[in-house]
Amino acid sequence: MLNLNTPDFTTAARLSSAVDKLLGDGSAQAIDAVTVRVKGPVDPASRVAFVGALQELEVEPGDAPARVIINSRTGTVVIGSHVRVMPAAVAHGSLSVTITERTDVSQPKPFSSGTTVAVPHSEITISQPSDVRMFLFNAGVDLEEIVRAVNQVGAAPGDLVAILEALQQAGALHAQLIVI
């Protein structure tokens, strides 16, 4: 039994084919994404040379899955080459909403029969920097375009993480998002 370091069905199938080419059809069978069964020689003295020949086989591994790896401690973000983004618009910047609550007092005119009452007064202010930028991801955007768009808006690694998480929540990020 040969076990792959990284489980991958494509690599297991390619390894099985390479062994069959070397030793003849039916010599190897991929069992799952990790294990390939190989028929070895019956003679124990031939096994070392047999395993040596297997070690020399060159097998091109299958493509890595689409993944984004984030190290939350260091802020490092690694985006695999197969990551794709579906159509989405992203705004980067800060929107500040301030709500101020104060109480005004309403008093009746002198010598009237009215009573003094407290009247709530809310004031809402919204401010947004003028340099806020928005970028659009078209269908099937690749790694290079993602990086270019995020760099154009000047996003820090923490901002990039927030953008990627939001894209995943929106269903626009076609990749496995792993935070370590």
PDB file of N, CA and C in Angstrom, residues 52-128:
ATOM      1  N   GLY A  52      12.426   0.863  -4.475  1.00  0.00           N
ATOM      2  CA  GLY A  52      13.335   1.861  -5.051  1.00  0.00           C
ATOM      3  C   GLY A  52      12.855   2.326  -6.419  1.00  0.00           C
ATOM      4  N   ALA A  53      12.360   1.399  -7.240  1.00  0.00           N
ATOM      5  CA  ALA A  53      11.843   1.760  -8.564  1.00  0.00           C
ATOM      6  C   ALA A  53      10.582   2.615  -8.423  1.00  0.00           C
ATOM      7  N   LEU A  54       9.745   2.293  -7.450  1.00  0.00           N
ATOM      8  CA  LEU A  54       8.532   3.088  -7.222  1.00  0.00           C
ATOM      9  C   LEU A  54       8.879   4.506  -6.768  1.00  0.00           C
ATOM     10  N   GLN A  55       9.928   4.623  -5.974  1.00  0.00           N
ATOM     11  CA  GLN A  55      10.341   5.952  -5.493  1.00  0.00           C
ATOM     12  C   GLN A  55      10.789   6.854  -6.624  1.00  0.00           C
ATOM     13  N   GLU A  56      11.306   6.287  -7.673  1.00  0.00           N
ATOM     14  CA  GLU A  56      11.822   7.064  -8.791  1.00  0.00           C
ATOM     15  C   GLU A  56      10.735   7.530  -9.754  1.00  0.00           C
ATOM     16  N   LEU A  57       9.503   7.044  -9.583  1.00  0.00           N
ATOM     17  CA  LEU A  57       8.411   7.450 -10.466  1.00  0.00           C
ATOM     18  C   LEU A  57       8.121   8.935 -10.297  1.00  0.00           C
ATOM     19  N   GLU A  58       7.952   9.607 -11.432  1.00  0.00           N
ATOM     20  CA  GLU A  58       7.558  11.021 -11.382  1.00  0.00           C
ATOM     21  C   GLU A  58       6.078  11.104 -11.683  1.00  0.00           C
ATOM     22  N   VAL A  59       5.330  11.664 -10.729  1.00  0.00           N
ATOM     23  CA  VAL A  59       3.884  11.797 -10.860  1.00  0.00           C
ATOM     24  C   VAL A  59       3.534  13.257 -10.607  1.00  0.00           C
ATOM     25  N   GLU A  60       2.823  13.846 -11.563  1.00  0.00           N
ATOM     26  CA  GLU A  60       2.403  15.229 -11.373  1.00  0.00           C
ATOM     27  C   GLU A  60       1.172  15.237 -10.464  1.00  0.00           C
ATOM     28  N   PRO A  61       1.269  15.942  -9.343  1.00  0.00           N
ATOM     29  CA  PRO A  61       0.130  15.958  -8.424  1.00  0.00           C
ATOM     30  C   PRO A  61      -1.060  16.711  -9.018  1.00  0.00           C
ATOM     31  N   GLY A  62      -2.251  16.392  -8.515  1.00  0.00           N
ATOM     32  CA  GLY A  62      -3.455  17.099  -8.938  1.00  0.00           C
ATOM     33  C   GLY A  62      -3.419  18.539  -8.452  1.00  0.00           C
ATOM     34  N   ASP A  63      -4.274  19.372  -9.026  1.00  0.00           N
ATOM     35  CA  ASP A  63      -4.345  20.775  -8.629  1.00  0.00           C
ATOM     36  C   ASP A  63      -4.829  20.898  -7.188  1.00  0.00           C
ATOM     37  N   ALA A  64      -4.254  21.842  -6.490  1.00  0.00           N
ATOM     38  CA  ALA A  64      -4.666  22.089  -5.104  1.00  0.00           C
ATOM     39  C   ALA A  64      -6.075  22.678  -5.099  1.00  0.00           C
ATOM     40  N   PRO A  65      -6.859  22.383  -4.066  1.00  0.00           N
ATOM     41  CA  PRO A  65      -8.206  22.957  -4.007  1.00  0.00           C
ATOM     42  C   PRO A  65      -8.142  24.473  -3.816  1.00  0.00           C
ATOM     43  N   ALA A  66      -9.219  25.127  -4.168  1.00  0.00           N
ATOM     44  CA  ALA A  66      -9.299  26.588  -4.008  1.00  0.00           C
ATOM     45  C   ALA A  66      -9.411  26.902  -2.521  1.00  0.00           C
ATOM     46  N   ARG A  67      -8.389  27.549  -2.000  1.00  0.00           N
ATOM     47  CA  ARG A  67      -8.369  27.874  -0.565  1.00  0.00           C
ATOM     48  C   ARG A  67      -7.808  29.265  -0.335  1.00  0.00           C
ATOM     49  N   VAL A  68      -8.322  29.891   0.717  1.00  0.00           N
ATOM     50  CA  VAL A  68      -7.755  31.130   1.231  1.00  0.00           C
ATOM     51  C   VAL A  68      -7.375  30.822   2.672  1.00  0.00           C
ATOM     52  N   ILE A  69      -6.093  30.967   2.992  1.00  0.00           N
ATOM     53  CA  ILE A  69      -5.598  30.689   4.337  1.00  0.00           C
ATOM     54  C   ILE A  69      -5.278  32.018   5.001  1.00  0.00           C
ATOM     55  N   ILE A  70      -5.811  32.209   6.205  1.00  0.00           N
ATOM     56  CA  ILE A  70      -5.599  33.453   6.936  1.00  0.00           C
ATOM     57  C   ILE A  70      -4.983  33.124   8.283  1.00  0.00           C
ATOM     58  N   ASN A  71      -3.851  33.744   8.572  1.00  0.00           N
ATOM     59  CA  ASN A  71      -3.256  33.627   9.898  1.00  0.00           C
ATOM     60  C   ASN A  71      -3.703  34.858  10.677  1.00  0.00           C
ATOM     61  N   SER A  72      -4.648  34.669  11.581  1.00  0.00           N
ATOM     62  CA  SER A  72      -5.228  35.802  12.292  1.00  0.00           C
ATOM     63  C   SER A  72      -4.228  36.464  13.245  1.00  0.00           C
ATOM     64  N   ARG A  73      -3.230  35.733  13.679  1.00  0.00           N
ATOM     65  CA  ARG A  73      -2.239  36.296  14.592  1.00  0.00           C
ATOM     66  C   ARG A  73      -1.288  37.257  13.882  1.00  0.00           C
ATOM     67  N   THR A  74      -0.838  36.866  12.684  1.00  0.00           N
ATOM     68  CA  THR A  74       0.150  37.684  11.977  1.00  0.00           C
ATOM     69  C   THR A  74      -0.466  38.575  10.895  1.00  0.00           C
ATOM     70  N   GLY A  75      -1.722  38.292  10.518  1.00  0.00           N
ATOM     71  CA  GLY A  75      -2.348  39.063   9.454  1.00  0.00           C
ATOM     72  C   GLY A  75      -1.948  38.591   8.070  1.00  0.00           C
ATOM     73  N   THR A  76      -1.311  37.423   7.986  1.00  0.00           N
ATOM     74  CA  THR A  76      -0.892  36.880   6.699  1.00  0.00           C
ATOM     75  C   THR A  76      -2.091  36.262   5.982  1.00  0.00           C
ATOM     76  N   VAL A  77      -2.231  36.578   4.710  1.00  0.00           N
ATOM     77  CA  VAL A  77      -3.310  36.021   3.892  1.00  0.00           C
ATOM     78  C   VAL A  77      -2.680  35.383   2.663  1.00  0.00           C
ATOM     79  N   VAL A  78      -2.984  34.096   2.432  1.00  0.00           N
ATOM     80  CA  VAL A  78      -2.492  33.379   1.264  1.00  0.00           C
ATOM     81  C   VAL A  78      -3.708  32.943   0.458  1.00  0.00           C
ATOM     82  N   ILE A  79      -3.736  33.339  -0.818  1.00  0.00           N
ATOM     83  CA  ILE A  79      -4.856  33.023  -1.693  1.00  0.00           C
ATOM     84  C   ILE A  79      -4.351  32.073  -2.768  1.00  0.00           C
ATOM     85  N   GLY A  80      -4.940  30.871  -2.830  1.00  0.00           N
ATOM     86  CA  GLY A  80      -4.543  29.881  -3.825  1.00  0.00           C
ATOM     87  C   GLY A  80      -4.907  30.323  -5.234  1.00  0.00           C
ATOM     88  N   SER A  81      -4.229  29.742  -6.212  1.00  0.00           N
ATOM     89  CA  SER A  81      -4.413  30.173  -7.594  1.00  0.00           C
ATOM     90  C   SER A  81      -5.774  29.797  -8.176  1.00  0.00           C
ATOM     91  N   HIS A  82      -6.484  28.869  -7.559  1.00  0.00           N
ATOM     92  CA  HIS A  82      -7.775  28.443  -8.100  1.00  0.00           C
ATOM     93  C   HIS A  82      -8.957  29.149  -7.445  1.00  0.00           C
ATOM     94  N   VAL A  83      -8.695  30.144  -6.627  1.00  0.00           N
ATOM     95  CA  VAL A  83      -9.772  30.900  -5.983  1.00  0.00           C
ATOM     96  C   VAL A  83     -10.480  31.737  -7.036  1.00  0.00           C
ATOM     97  N   ARG A  84     -11.795  31.697  -7.031  1.00  0.00           N
ATOM     98  CA  ARG A  84     -12.606  32.478  -7.968  1.00  0.00           C
ATOM     99  C   ARG A  84     -13.668  33.251  -7.191  1.00  0.00           C
ATOM    100  N   VAL A  85     -14.029  34.388  -7.740  1.00  0.00           N
ATOM    101  CA  VAL A  85     -15.064  35.219  -7.137  1.00  0.00           C
ATOM    102  C   VAL A  85     -16.161  35.424  -8.165  1.00  0.00           C
ATOM    103  N   MET A  86     -17.388  35.237  -7.734  1.00  0.00           N
ATOM    104  CA  MET A  86     -18.539  35.479  -8.608  1.00  0.00           C
ATOM    105  C   MET A  86     -18.833  36.975  -8.594  1.00  0.00           C
ATOM    106  N   PRO A  87     -19.710  37.449  -9.479  1.00  0.00           N
ATOM    107  CA  PRO A  87     -19.966  38.894  -9.540  1.00  0.00           C
ATOM    108  C   PRO A  87     -20.342  39.459  -8.171  1.00  0.00           C
ATOM    109  N   ALA A  88     -19.670  40.534  -7.786  1.00  0.00           N
ATOM    110  CA  ALA A  88     -19.924  41.178  -6.499  1.00  0.00           C
ATOM    111  C   ALA A  88     -19.351  42.587  -6.539  1.00  0.00           C
ATOM    112  N   ALA A  89     -19.980  43.482  -5.806  1.00  0.00           N
ATOM    113  CA  ALA A  89     -19.457  44.841  -5.648  1.00  0.00           C
ATOM    114  C   ALA A  89     -19.024  44.984  -4.204  1.00  0.00           C
ATOM    115  N   VAL A  90     -17.874  45.605  -3.995  1.00  0.00           N
ATOM    116  CA  VAL A  90     -17.325  45.763  -2.650  1.00  0.00           C
ATOM    117  C   VAL A  90     -16.985  47.226  -2.438  1.00  0.00           C
ATOM    118  N   ALA A  91     -17.439  47.765  -1.330  1.00  0.00           N
ATOM    119  CA  ALA A  91     -17.065  49.125  -0.948  1.00  0.00           C
ATOM    120  C   ALA A  91     -16.105  49.012   0.219  1.00  0.00           C
ATOM    121  N   HIS A  92     -15.078  49.810   0.193  1.00  0.00           N
ATOM    122  CA  HIS A  92     -14.092  49.797   1.271  1.00  0.00           C
ATOM    123  C   HIS A  92     -13.956  51.215   1.793  1.00  0.00           C
ATOM    124  N   GLY A  93     -14.097  51.366   3.050  1.00  0.00           N
ATOM    125  CA  GLY A  93     -14.003  52.693   3.643  1.00  0.00           C
ATOM    126  C   GLY A  93     -14.771  52.711   4.944  1.00  0.00           C
ATOM    127  N   SER A  94     -14.907  53.882   5.513  1.00  0.00           N
ATOM    128  CA  SER A  94     -15.588  53.951   6.798  1.00  0.00           C
ATOM    129  C   SER A  94     -16.782  54.878   6.695  1.00  0.00           C
ATOM    130  N   LEU A  95     -17.866  54.421   7.235  1.00  0.00           N
ATOM    131  CA  LEU A  95     -19.088  55.195   7.324  1.00  0.00           C
ATOM    132  C   LEU A  95     -19.321  55.427   8.805  1.00  0.00           C
ATOM    133  N   SER A  96     -19.418  56.666   9.197  1.00  0.00           N
ATOM    134  CA  SER A  96     -19.583  56.987  10.603  1.00  0.00           C
ATOM    135  C   SER A  96     -20.991  57.535  10.839  1.00  0.00           C
ATOM    136  N   VAL A  97     -21.724  56.854  11.695  1.00  0.00           N
ATOM    137  CA  VAL A  97     -23.074  57.289  12.064  1.00  0.00           C
ATOM    138  C   VAL A  97     -23.048  57.665  13.539  1.00  0.00           C
ATOM    139  N   THR A  98     -23.410  58.919  13.837  1.00  0.00           N
ATOM    140  CA  THR A  98     -23.426  59.390  15.218  1.00  0.00           C
ATOM    141  C   THR A  98     -24.852  59.781  15.592  1.00  0.00           C
ATOM    142  N   ILE A  99     -25.333  59.232  16.679  1.00  0.00           N
ATOM    143  CA  ILE A  99     -26.667  59.570  17.165  1.00  0.00           C
ATOM    144  C   ILE A  99     -26.502  60.243  18.520  1.00  0.00           C
ATOM    145  N   THR A 100     -26.991  61.474  18.609  1.00  0.00           N
ATOM    146  CA  THR A 100     -26.903  62.236  19.851  1.00  0.00           C
ATOM    147  C   THR A 100     -28.308  62.401  20.406  1.00  0.00           C
ATOM    148  N   GLU A 101     -28.460  62.059  21.635  1.00  0.00           N
ATOM    149  CA  GLU A 101     -29.766  62.166  22.285  1.00  0.00           C
ATOM    150  C   GLU A 101     -29.657  63.212  23.378  1.00  0.00           C
ATOM    151  N   ARG A 102     -30.583  64.169  23.351  1.00  0.00           N
ATOM    152  CA  ARG A 102     -30.609  65.145  24.430  1.00  0.00           C
ATOM    153  C   ARG A 102     -32.069  65.410  24.780  1.00  0.00           C
ATOM    154  N   THR A 103     -32.265  65.909  25.968  1.00  0.00           N
ATOM    155  CA  THR A 103     -33.622  66.179  26.427  1.00  0.00           C
ATOM    156  C   THR A 103     -33.806  67.679  26.566  1.00  0.00           C
ATOM    157  N   ASP A 104     -34.812  68.211  25.872  1.00  0.00           N
ATOM    158  CA  ASP A 104     -35.173  69.624  25.993  1.00  0.00           C
ATOM    159  C   ASP A 104     -36.333  69.721  26.978  1.00  0.00           C
ATOM    160  N   VAL A 105     -36.460  70.888  27.580  1.00  0.00           N
ATOM    161  CA  VAL A 105     -37.544  71.115  28.529  1.00  0.00           C
ATOM    162  C   VAL A 105     -38.525  72.114  27.913  1.00  0.00           C
ATOM    163  N   SER A 106     -39.780  71.773  27.961  1.00  0.00           N
ATOM    164  CA  SER A 106     -40.821  72.666  27.453  1.00  0.00           C
ATOM    165  C   SER A 106     -41.620  73.173  28.657  1.00  0.00           C
ATOM    166  N   GLN A 107     -41.560  74.484  28.847  1.00  0.00           N
ATOM    167  CA  GLN A 107     -42.279  75.072  29.978  1.00  0.00           C
ATOM    168  C   GLN A 107     -43.483  75.855  29.469  1.00  0.00           C
ATOM    169  N   PRO A 108     -44.545  75.829  30.238  1.00  0.00           N
ATOM    170  CA  PRO A 108     -45.712  76.623  29.835  1.00  0.00           C
ATOM    171  C   PRO A 108     -45.454  78.103  30.081  1.00  0.00           C
ATOM    172  N   LYS A 109     -46.245  78.962  29.477  1.00  0.00           N
ATOM    173  CA  LYS A 109     -46.125  80.409  29.676  1.00  0.00           C
ATOM    174  C   LYS A 109     -46.457  80.740  31.121  1.00  0.00           C
ATOM    175  N   PRO A 110     -45.889  81.849  31.586  1.00  0.00           N
ATOM    176  CA  PRO A 110     -46.180  82.226  32.979  1.00  0.00           C
ATOM    177  C   PRO A 110     -47.692  82.388  33.210  1.00  0.00           C
ATOM    178  N   PHE A 111     -48.140  81.991  34.367  1.00  0.00           N
ATOM    179  CA  PHE A 111     -49.528  82.071  34.828  1.00  0.00           C
ATOM    180  C   PHE A 111     -50.502  81.252  33.996  1.00  0.00           C
ATOM    181  N   SER A 112     -49.995  80.281  33.251  1.00  0.00           N
ATOM    182  CA  SER A 112     -50.910  79.390  32.509  1.00  0.00           C
ATOM    183  C   SER A 112     -51.084  78.121  33.322  1.00  0.00           C
ATOM    184  N   SER A 113     -52.026  77.310  32.971  1.00  0.00           N
ATOM    185  CA  SER A 113     -52.302  76.099  33.742  1.00  0.00           C
ATOM    186  C   SER A 113     -51.525  74.886  33.229  1.00  0.00           C
ATOM    187  N   GLY A 114     -50.626  75.075  32.282  1.00  0.00           N
ATOM    188  CA  GLY A 114     -49.849  73.963  31.719  1.00  0.00           C
ATOM    189  C   GLY A 114     -48.793  73.467  32.683  1.00  0.00           C
ATOM    190  N   THR A 115     -48.185  72.299  32.331  1.00  0.00           N
ATOM    191  CA  THR A 115     -47.120  71.721  33.157  1.00  0.00           C
ATOM    192  C   THR A 115     -45.826  71.638  32.344  1.00  0.00           C
ATOM    193  N   THR A 116     -44.737  71.599  33.051  1.00  0.00           N
ATOM    194  CA  THR A 116     -43.423  71.476  32.421  1.00  0.00           C
ATOM    195  C   THR A 116     -43.225  70.018  32.004  1.00  0.00           C
ATOM    196  N   VAL A 117     -42.775  69.805  30.760  1.00  0.00           N
ATOM    197  CA  VAL A 117     -42.534  68.439  30.281  1.00  0.00           C
ATOM    198  C   VAL A 117     -41.157  68.339  29.641  1.00  0.00           C
ATOM    199  N   ALA A 118     -40.602  67.133  29.708  1.00  0.00           N
ATOM    200  CA  ALA A 118     -39.317  66.857  29.055  1.00  0.00           C
ATOM    201  C   ALA A 118     -39.600  66.350  27.639  1.00  0.00           C
ATOM    202  N   VAL A 119     -38.903  66.913  26.657  1.00  0.00           N
ATOM    203  CA  VAL A 119     -39.096  66.533  25.252  1.00  0.00           C
ATOM    204  C   VAL A 119     -37.779  65.960  24.724  1.00  0.00           C
ATOM    205  N   PRO A 120     -37.792  64.663  24.316  1.00  0.00           N
ATOM    206  CA  PRO A 120     -36.553  64.091  23.765  1.00  0.00           C
ATOM    207  C   PRO A 120     -36.247  64.696  22.402  1.00  0.00           C
ATOM    208  N   HIS A 121     -34.955  64.885  22.145  1.00  0.00           N
ATOM    209  CA  HIS A 121     -34.523  65.440  20.859  1.00  0.00           C
ATOM    210  C   HIS A 121     -33.342  64.604  20.373  1.00  0.00           C
ATOM    211  N   SER A 122     -33.519  63.933  19.239  1.00  0.00           N
ATOM    212  CA  SER A 122     -32.462  63.087  18.657  1.00  0.00           C
ATOM    213  C   SER A 122     -31.851  63.802  17.468  1.00  0.00           C
ATOM    214  N   GLU A 123     -30.540  63.704  17.383  1.00  0.00           N
ATOM    215  CA  GLU A 123     -29.831  64.293  16.258  1.00  0.00           C
ATOM    216  C   GLU A 123     -28.948  63.217  15.645  1.00  0.00           C
ATOM    217  N   ILE A 124     -29.078  63.003  14.345  1.00  0.00           N
ATOM    218  CA  ILE A 124     -28.308  61.975  13.646  1.00  0.00           C
ATOM    219  C   ILE A 124     -27.417  62.657  12.621  1.00  0.00           C
ATOM    220  N   THR A 125     -26.113  62.337  12.684  1.00  0.00           N
ATOM    221  CA  THR A 125     -25.181  62.849  11.673  1.00  0.00           C
ATOM    222  C   THR A 125     -24.471  61.661  11.035  1.00  0.00           C
ATOM    223  N   ILE A 126     -24.297  61.748   9.736  1.00  0.00           N
ATOM    224  CA  ILE A 126     -23.618  60.689   8.989  1.00  0.00           C
ATOM    225  C   ILE A 126     -22.461  61.328   8.248  1.00  0.00           C
ATOM    226  N   SER A 127     -21.280  60.748   8.415  1.00  0.00           N
ATOM    227  CA  SER A 127     -20.124  61.263   7.684  1.00  0.00           C
ATOM    228  C   SER A 127     -19.415  60.105   7.012  1.00  0.00           C
ATOM    229  N   GLN A 128     -18.920  60.394   5.835  1.00  0.00           N
ATOM    230  CA  GLN A 128     -18.191  59.395   5.080  1.00  0.00           C
ATOM    231  C   GLN A 128     -17.055  60.102   4.361  1.00  0.00           C
TER     232      GLN A 128
END
